[in-house]
Short mmCIF file of C-alpha atoms in Angstrom, two decimals:
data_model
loop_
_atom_site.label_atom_id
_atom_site.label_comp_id
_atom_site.label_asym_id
_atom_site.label_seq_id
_atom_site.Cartn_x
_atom_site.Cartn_y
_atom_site.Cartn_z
CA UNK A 1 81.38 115.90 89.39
CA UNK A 2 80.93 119.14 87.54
CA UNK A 3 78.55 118.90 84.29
CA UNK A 4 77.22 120.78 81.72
CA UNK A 5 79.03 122.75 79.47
CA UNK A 6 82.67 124.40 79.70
CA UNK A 7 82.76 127.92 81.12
CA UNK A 8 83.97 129.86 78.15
CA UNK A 9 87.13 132.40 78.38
CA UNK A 10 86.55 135.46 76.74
CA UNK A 11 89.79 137.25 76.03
CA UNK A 12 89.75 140.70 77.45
CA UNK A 13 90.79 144.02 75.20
CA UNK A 14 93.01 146.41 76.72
CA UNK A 15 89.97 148.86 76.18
CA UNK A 16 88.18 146.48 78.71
CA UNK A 17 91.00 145.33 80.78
CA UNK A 18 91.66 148.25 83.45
CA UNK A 19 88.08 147.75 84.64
CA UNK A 20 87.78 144.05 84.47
CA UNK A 21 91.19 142.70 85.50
CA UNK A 22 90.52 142.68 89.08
CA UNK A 23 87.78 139.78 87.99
CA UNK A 24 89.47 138.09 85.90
CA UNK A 25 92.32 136.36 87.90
CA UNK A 26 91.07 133.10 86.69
CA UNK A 27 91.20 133.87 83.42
CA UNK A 28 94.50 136.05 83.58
CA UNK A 29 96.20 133.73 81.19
CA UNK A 30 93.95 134.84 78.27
CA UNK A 31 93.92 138.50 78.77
CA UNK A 32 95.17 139.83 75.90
CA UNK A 33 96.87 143.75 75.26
CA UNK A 34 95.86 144.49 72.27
CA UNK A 35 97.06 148.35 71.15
CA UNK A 36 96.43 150.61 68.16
CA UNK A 37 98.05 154.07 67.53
CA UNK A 38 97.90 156.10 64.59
CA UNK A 39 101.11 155.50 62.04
CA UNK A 40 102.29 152.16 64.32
CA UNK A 41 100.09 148.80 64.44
CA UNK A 42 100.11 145.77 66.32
CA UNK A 43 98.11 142.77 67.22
CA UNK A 44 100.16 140.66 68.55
CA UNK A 45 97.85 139.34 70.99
CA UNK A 46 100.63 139.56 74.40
CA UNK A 47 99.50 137.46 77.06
CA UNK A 48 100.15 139.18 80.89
CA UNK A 49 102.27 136.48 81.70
CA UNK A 50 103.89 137.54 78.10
CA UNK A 51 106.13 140.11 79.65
CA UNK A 52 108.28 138.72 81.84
CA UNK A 53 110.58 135.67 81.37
CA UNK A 54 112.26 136.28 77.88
CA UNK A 55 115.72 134.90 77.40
CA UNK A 56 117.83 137.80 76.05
CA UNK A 57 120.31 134.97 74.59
CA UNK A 58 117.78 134.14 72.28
CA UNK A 59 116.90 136.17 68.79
CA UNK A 60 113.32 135.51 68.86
CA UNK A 61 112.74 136.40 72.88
CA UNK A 62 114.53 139.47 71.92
CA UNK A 63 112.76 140.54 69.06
CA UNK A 64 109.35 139.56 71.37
CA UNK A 65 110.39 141.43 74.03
CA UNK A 66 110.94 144.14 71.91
CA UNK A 67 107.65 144.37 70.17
CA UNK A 68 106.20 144.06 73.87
CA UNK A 69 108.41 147.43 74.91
CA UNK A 70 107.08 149.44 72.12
CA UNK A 71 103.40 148.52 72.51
CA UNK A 72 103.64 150.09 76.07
CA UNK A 73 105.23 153.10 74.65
CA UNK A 74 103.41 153.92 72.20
CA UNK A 75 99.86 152.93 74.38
CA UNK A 76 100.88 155.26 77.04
CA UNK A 77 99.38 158.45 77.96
CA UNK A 78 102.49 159.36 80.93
CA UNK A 79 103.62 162.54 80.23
CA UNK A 80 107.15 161.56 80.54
CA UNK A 81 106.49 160.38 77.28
CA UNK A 82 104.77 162.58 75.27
CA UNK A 83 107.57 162.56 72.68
CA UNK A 84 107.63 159.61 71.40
CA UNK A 85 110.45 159.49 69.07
CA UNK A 86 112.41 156.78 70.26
CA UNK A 87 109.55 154.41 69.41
CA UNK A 88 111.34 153.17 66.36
CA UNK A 89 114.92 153.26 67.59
CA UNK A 90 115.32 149.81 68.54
CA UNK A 91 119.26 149.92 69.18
CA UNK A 92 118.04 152.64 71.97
CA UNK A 93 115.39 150.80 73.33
CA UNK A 94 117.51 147.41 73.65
CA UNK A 95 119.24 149.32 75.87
CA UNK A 96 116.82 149.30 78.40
CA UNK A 97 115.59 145.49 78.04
CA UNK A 98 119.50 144.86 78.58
CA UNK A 99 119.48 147.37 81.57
CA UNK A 100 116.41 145.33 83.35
CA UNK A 101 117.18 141.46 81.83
CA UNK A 102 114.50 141.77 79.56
CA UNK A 103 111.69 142.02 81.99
CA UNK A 104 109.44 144.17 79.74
CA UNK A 105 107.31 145.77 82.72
CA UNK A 106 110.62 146.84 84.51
CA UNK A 107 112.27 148.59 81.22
CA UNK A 108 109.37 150.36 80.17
CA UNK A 109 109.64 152.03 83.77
CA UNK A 110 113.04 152.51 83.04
CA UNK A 111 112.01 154.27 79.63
CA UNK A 112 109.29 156.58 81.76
CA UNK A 113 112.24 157.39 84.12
CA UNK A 114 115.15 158.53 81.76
CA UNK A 115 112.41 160.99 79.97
CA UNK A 116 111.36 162.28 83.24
CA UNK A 117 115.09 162.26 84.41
CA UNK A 118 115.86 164.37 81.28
CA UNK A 119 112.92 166.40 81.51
CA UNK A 120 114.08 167.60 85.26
CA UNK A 121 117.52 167.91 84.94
CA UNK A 122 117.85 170.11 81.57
CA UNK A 123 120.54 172.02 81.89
CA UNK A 124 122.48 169.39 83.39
CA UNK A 125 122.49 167.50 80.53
CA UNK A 126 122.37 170.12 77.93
CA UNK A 127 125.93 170.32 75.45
CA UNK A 128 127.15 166.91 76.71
CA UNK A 129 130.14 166.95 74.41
CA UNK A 130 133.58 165.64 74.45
CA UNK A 131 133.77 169.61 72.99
CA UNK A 132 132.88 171.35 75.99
CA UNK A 133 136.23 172.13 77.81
CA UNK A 134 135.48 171.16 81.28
CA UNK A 135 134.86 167.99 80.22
CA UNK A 136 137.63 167.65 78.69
CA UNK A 137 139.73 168.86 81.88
CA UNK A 138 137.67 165.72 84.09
CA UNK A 139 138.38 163.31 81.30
CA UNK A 140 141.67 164.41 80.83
CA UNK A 141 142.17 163.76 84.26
CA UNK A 142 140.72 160.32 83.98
CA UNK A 143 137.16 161.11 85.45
CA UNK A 144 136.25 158.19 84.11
CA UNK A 145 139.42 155.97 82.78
CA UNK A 146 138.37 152.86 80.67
CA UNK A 147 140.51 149.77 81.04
CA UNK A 148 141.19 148.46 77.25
CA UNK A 149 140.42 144.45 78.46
CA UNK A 150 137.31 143.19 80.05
CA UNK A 151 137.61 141.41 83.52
CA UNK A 152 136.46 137.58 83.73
CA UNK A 153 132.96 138.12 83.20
CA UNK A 154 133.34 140.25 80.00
CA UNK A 155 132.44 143.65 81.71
CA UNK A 156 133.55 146.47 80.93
CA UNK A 157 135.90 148.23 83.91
CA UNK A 158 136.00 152.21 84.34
CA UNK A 159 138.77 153.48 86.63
CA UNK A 160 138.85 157.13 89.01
CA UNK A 161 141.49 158.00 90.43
CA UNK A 162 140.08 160.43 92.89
CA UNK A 163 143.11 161.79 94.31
CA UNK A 164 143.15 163.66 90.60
CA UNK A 165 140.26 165.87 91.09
CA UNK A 166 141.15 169.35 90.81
CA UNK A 167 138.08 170.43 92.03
CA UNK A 168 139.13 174.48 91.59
CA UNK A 169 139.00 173.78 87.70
CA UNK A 170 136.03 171.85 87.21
CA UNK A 171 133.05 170.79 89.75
CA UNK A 172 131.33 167.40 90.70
CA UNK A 173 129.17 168.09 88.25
CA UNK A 174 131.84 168.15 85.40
CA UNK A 175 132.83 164.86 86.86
CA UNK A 176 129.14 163.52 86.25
CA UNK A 177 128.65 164.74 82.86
CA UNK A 178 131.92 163.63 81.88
CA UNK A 179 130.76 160.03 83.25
CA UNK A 180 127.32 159.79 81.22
CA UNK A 181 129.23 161.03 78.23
CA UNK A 182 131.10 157.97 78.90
CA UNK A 183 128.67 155.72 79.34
CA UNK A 184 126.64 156.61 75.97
CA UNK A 185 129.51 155.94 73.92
CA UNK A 186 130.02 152.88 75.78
CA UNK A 187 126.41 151.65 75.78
CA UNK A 188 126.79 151.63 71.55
CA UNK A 189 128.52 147.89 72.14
CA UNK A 190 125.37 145.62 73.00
CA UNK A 191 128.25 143.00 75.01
CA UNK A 192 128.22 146.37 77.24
CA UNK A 193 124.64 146.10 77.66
CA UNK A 194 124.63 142.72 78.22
CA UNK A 195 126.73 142.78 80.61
CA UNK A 196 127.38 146.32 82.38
CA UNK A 197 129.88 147.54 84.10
CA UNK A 198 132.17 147.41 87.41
CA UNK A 199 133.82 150.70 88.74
CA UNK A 200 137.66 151.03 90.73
CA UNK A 201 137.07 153.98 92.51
CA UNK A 202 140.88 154.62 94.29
CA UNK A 203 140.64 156.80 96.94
CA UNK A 204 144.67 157.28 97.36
CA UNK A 205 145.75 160.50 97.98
CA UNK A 206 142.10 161.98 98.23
CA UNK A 207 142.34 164.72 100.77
CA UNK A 208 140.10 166.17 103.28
CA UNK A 209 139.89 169.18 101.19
CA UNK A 210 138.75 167.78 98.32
CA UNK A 211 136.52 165.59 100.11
CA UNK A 212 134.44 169.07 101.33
CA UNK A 213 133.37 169.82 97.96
CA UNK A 214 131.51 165.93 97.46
CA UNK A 215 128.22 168.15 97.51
CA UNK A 216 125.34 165.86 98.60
CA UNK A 217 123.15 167.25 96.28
CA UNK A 218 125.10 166.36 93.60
CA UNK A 219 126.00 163.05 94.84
CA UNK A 220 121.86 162.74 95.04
CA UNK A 221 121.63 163.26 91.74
CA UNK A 222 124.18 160.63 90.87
CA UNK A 223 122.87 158.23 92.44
CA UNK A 224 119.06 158.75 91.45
CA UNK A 225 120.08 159.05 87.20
CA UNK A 226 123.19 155.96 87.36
CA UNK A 227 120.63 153.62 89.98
CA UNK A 228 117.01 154.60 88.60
CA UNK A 229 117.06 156.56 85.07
CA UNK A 230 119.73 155.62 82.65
CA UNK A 231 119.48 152.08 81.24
CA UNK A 232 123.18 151.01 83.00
CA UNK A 233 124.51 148.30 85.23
CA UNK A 234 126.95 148.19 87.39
CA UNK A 235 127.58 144.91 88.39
CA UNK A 236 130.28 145.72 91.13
CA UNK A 237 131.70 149.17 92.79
CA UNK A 238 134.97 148.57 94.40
CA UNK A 239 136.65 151.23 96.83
CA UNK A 240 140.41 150.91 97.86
CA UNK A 241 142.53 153.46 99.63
CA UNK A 242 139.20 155.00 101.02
CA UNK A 243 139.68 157.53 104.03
CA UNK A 244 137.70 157.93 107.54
CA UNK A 245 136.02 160.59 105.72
CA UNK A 246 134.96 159.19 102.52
CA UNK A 247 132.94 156.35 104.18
CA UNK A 248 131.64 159.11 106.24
CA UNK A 249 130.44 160.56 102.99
CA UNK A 250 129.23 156.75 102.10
CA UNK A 251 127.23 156.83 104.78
CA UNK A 252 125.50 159.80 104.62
CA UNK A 253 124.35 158.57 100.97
CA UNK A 254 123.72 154.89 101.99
CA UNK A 255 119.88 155.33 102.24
CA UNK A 256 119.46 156.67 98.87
CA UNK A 257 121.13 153.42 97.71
CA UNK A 258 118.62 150.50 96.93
CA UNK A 259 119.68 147.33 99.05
CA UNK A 260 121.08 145.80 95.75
CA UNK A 261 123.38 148.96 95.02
CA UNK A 262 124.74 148.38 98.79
CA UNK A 263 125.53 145.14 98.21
CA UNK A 264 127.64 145.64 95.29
CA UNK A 265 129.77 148.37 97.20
CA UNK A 266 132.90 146.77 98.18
CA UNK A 267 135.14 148.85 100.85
CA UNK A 268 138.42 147.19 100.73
CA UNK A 269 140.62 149.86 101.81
CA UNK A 270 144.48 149.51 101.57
CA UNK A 271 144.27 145.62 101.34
CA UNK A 272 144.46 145.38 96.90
CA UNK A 273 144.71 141.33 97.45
CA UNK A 274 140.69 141.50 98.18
CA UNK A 275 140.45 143.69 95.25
CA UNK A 276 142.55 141.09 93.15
CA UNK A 277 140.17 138.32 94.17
CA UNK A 278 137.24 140.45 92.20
CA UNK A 279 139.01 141.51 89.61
CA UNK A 280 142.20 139.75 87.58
CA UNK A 281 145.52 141.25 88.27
CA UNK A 282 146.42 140.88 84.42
CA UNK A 283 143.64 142.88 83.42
CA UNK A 284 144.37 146.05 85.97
CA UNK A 285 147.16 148.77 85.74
CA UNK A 286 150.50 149.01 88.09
CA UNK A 287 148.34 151.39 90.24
CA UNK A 288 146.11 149.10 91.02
CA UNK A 289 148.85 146.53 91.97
CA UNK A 290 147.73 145.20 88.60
CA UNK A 291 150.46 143.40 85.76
CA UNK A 292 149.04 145.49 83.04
CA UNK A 293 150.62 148.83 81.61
CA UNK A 294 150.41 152.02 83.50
CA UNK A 295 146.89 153.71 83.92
CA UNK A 296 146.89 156.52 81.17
CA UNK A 297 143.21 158.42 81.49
CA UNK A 298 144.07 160.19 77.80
CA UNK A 299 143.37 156.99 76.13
CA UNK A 300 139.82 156.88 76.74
CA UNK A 301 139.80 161.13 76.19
CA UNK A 302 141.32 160.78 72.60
CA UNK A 303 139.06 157.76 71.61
CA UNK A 304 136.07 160.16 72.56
CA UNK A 305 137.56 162.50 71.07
CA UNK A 306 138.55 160.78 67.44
CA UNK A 307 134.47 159.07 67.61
CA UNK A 308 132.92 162.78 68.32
CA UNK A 309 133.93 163.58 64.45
CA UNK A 310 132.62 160.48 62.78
CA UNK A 311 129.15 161.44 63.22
CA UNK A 312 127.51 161.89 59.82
CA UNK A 313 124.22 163.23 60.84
CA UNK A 314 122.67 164.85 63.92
CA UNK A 315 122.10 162.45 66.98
CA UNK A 316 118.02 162.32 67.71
CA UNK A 317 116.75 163.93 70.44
CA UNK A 318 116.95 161.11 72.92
CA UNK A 319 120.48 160.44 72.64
CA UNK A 320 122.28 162.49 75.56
CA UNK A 321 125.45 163.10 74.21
CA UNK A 322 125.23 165.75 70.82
CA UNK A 323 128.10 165.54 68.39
CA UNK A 324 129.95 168.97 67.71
CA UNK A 325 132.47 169.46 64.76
CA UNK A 326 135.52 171.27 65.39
CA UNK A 327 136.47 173.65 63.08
CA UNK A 328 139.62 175.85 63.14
CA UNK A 329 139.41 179.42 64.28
CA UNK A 330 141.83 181.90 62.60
CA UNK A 331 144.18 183.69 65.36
CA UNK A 332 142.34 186.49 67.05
CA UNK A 333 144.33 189.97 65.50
CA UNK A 334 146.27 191.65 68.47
CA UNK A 335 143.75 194.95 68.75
CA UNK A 336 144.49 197.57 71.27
CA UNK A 337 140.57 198.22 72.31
CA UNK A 338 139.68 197.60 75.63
CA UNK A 339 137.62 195.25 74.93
CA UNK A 340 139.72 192.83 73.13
CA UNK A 341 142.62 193.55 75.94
CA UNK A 342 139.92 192.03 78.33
CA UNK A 343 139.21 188.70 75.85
CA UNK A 344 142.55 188.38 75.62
CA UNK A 345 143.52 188.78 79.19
CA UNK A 346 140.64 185.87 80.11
CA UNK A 347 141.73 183.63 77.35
CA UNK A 348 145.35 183.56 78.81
CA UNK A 349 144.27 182.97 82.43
CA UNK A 350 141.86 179.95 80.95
CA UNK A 351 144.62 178.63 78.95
CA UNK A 352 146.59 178.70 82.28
CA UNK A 353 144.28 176.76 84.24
CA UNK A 354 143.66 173.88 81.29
CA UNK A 355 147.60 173.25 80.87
CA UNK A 356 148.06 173.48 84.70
CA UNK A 357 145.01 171.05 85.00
CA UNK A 358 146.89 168.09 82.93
CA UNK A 359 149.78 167.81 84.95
CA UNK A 360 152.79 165.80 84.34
CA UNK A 361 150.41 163.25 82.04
CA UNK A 362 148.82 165.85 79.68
CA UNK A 363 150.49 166.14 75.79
CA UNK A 364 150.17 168.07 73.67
CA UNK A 365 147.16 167.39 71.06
CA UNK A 366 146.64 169.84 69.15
CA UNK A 367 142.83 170.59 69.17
CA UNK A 368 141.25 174.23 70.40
CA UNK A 369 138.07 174.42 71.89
CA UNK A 370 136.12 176.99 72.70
CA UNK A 371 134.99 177.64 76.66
CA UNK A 372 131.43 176.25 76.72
CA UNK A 373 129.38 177.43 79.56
CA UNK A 374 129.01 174.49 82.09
CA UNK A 375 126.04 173.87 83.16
CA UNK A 376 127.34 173.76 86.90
CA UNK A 377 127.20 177.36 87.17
CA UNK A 378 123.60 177.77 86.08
CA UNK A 379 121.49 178.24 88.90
CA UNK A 380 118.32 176.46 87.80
CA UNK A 381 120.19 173.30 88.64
CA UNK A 382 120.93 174.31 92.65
CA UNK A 383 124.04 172.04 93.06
CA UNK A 384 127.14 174.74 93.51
CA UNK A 385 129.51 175.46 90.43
CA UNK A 386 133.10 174.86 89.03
CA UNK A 387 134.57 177.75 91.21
#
């Protein structure tokens, strides 16, 4: 029999707590974070055992988990995030608690890894607009295509027709930007968030040739922003139609791919009834051996497109995708200089390529843009170009 008086616990600051934690397992239950910053204060006393566990169905977990997520922002010194100035978004940060189930540890990580993400890959992601003109030839090509009805399990599906890719006009990299314009416009709706995504990926048609410009370092970088960085989930990745040489490709990529990723990679090659089991027939187009309408990839493009001009102030810093107004250009006057002969000539021969790019799809919709520079070609990234 133990006597004498009960051991006290003293709860430990977070001043104190680096040091001391290691003796303190007894007592972990009453060590307390408690963090103060300049314009932003709370003392909300959050146990360790605090941050994990919250039920993202319920208002209050949320709104806990929440406060949790921005205590650890704003208390950390990484240098990933030195601007704070998502601290106060909290539709942005939500994102990331959906992303990781509300596990507060894991989404902070996630936070630190889309700044460092962003921070490392600048001119990938700089001008991500529905405005720049290559994107607009990979979305207009269905790179990705958004099915208008959710499957079963209320995710959202994107569609790629690979056998589309004209990889002369635009580059892998296109193809990537065009998908995390995508998927910021799609992350707006929380049900998204909640519960993420599945990709068709049909690999009909998808030739050898086209196949030799899958560069692996851009196919790194895919997989290291979509699996680790951007606050996304993709529940399921089905492949149909693939080729000897795509799951060659696979393979070469399969040990970047956490064991979870592999797992959701489903190869079922020309057999669509395994593909039907997944996903609902009603819910899929005719070219997926689907009963809904045909697959047109200019749906999605236009509803960018129309949502790109209702913007009524400048997105924050954080936000990937910037908004750009068009505005129409008057006619350029038929000069004589050399120099205008030249503009002209190049104008024509781009204008050439973008209606040859839509194929038999494409119609006509009226909206000039003007050639932004993709940031494919610059070198800094290292990962090949459009051409």
């Amino acid at each position: 029999m133990i006597t004498g008086k009960a051991k006290s616990v003293t709860a430990v600051t977070s001043d104190a707590w680096c040091g001391e934690h290691q003796h303190q397992k007894s007592t972990i239950m009453s060590d307390i974070c408690d963090f103060e910053w300049s314009n932003n204060r709370f003392r909300h006393n959050l146990t360790i055992s605090d941050l994990k566990g919250y039920n993202k169905n319920e208002p209050t977990d949320r709104s806990r988990a929440l406060i949790a997520l921005k205590e650890l922002i704003g208390a950390s010194m990484d240098y990933a995030l030195k601007d704070k100035s998502c601290f106060q978004d909290d539709e942005f940060l939500l994102r990331f608690l959906y992303a990781r189930k509300f596990n507060v540890n894991d989404a902070f990580q996630l936070v630190i890894n889309y700044h460092a993400y962003r921070q490392r890959n600048g001119p990938l992601l700089q001008r991500l607009s529905v405005l720049d003109e290559n994107i607009q030839l990979a979305l207009r090509d269905g790179f990705p295509g958004v099915l208008p009805n959710r499957d079963r399990r209320g995710r959202k599906v994107l569609i790629f027709l690979a056998g589309n890719w004209d990889y002369s006009s635009y580059s892998l990299v296109t193809v990537y930007r065009a998908l995390l314009l995508s998927l910021e416009k799609l992350l707006e709706d929380k049900q998204n968030q909640a519960n993420g995504f599945i990709a068709i990926v049909d690999w009909t048609n998808f030739t050898f040739r086209q196949s030799s410009n899958l560069n692996p370092k851009v196919l790194k970088l895919m997989i290291e922003g979509l699996q680790d960085c951007f606050p996304v989930r993709f529940k399921a990745i089905h492949f149909i139609g693939q080729p000897w040489y795509v799951e060659a490709a696979l393979a070469v990529i399969r040990p970047f791919l956490k064991e979870k990723t592999r797992e959701r990679i489903k190869l079922h090659g020309g057999n669509l009834s395994t593909l039907h089991d997944c996903v609902a027939r009603d819910i899929l187009p005719t070219e997926l051996g689907g009963e809904g309408p045909t697959f047109n990839p200019l749906n999605w493009y236009h509803e960018l497109l129309e949502s790109s001009q209702i913007a009524t102030k400048p997105a924050p810093s954080y936000i990937l995708s910037q908004p750009q107004y068009y505005t129409k250009s008057p006619a350029p006057p038929m000069a004589v200089t050399t120099t205008t002969t030249t503009a002209i000539s190049t104008t024509a021969t781009v204008g050439s390529d973008f209606l040859k790019s839509t194929k038999a799809a494409a119609v006509k919709i009226g909206v000039l843009t003007t050639k932004a520079n993709d940031p494919a070609a610059n070198t800094l990234l290292g990962v090949g170009s459009d051409t």
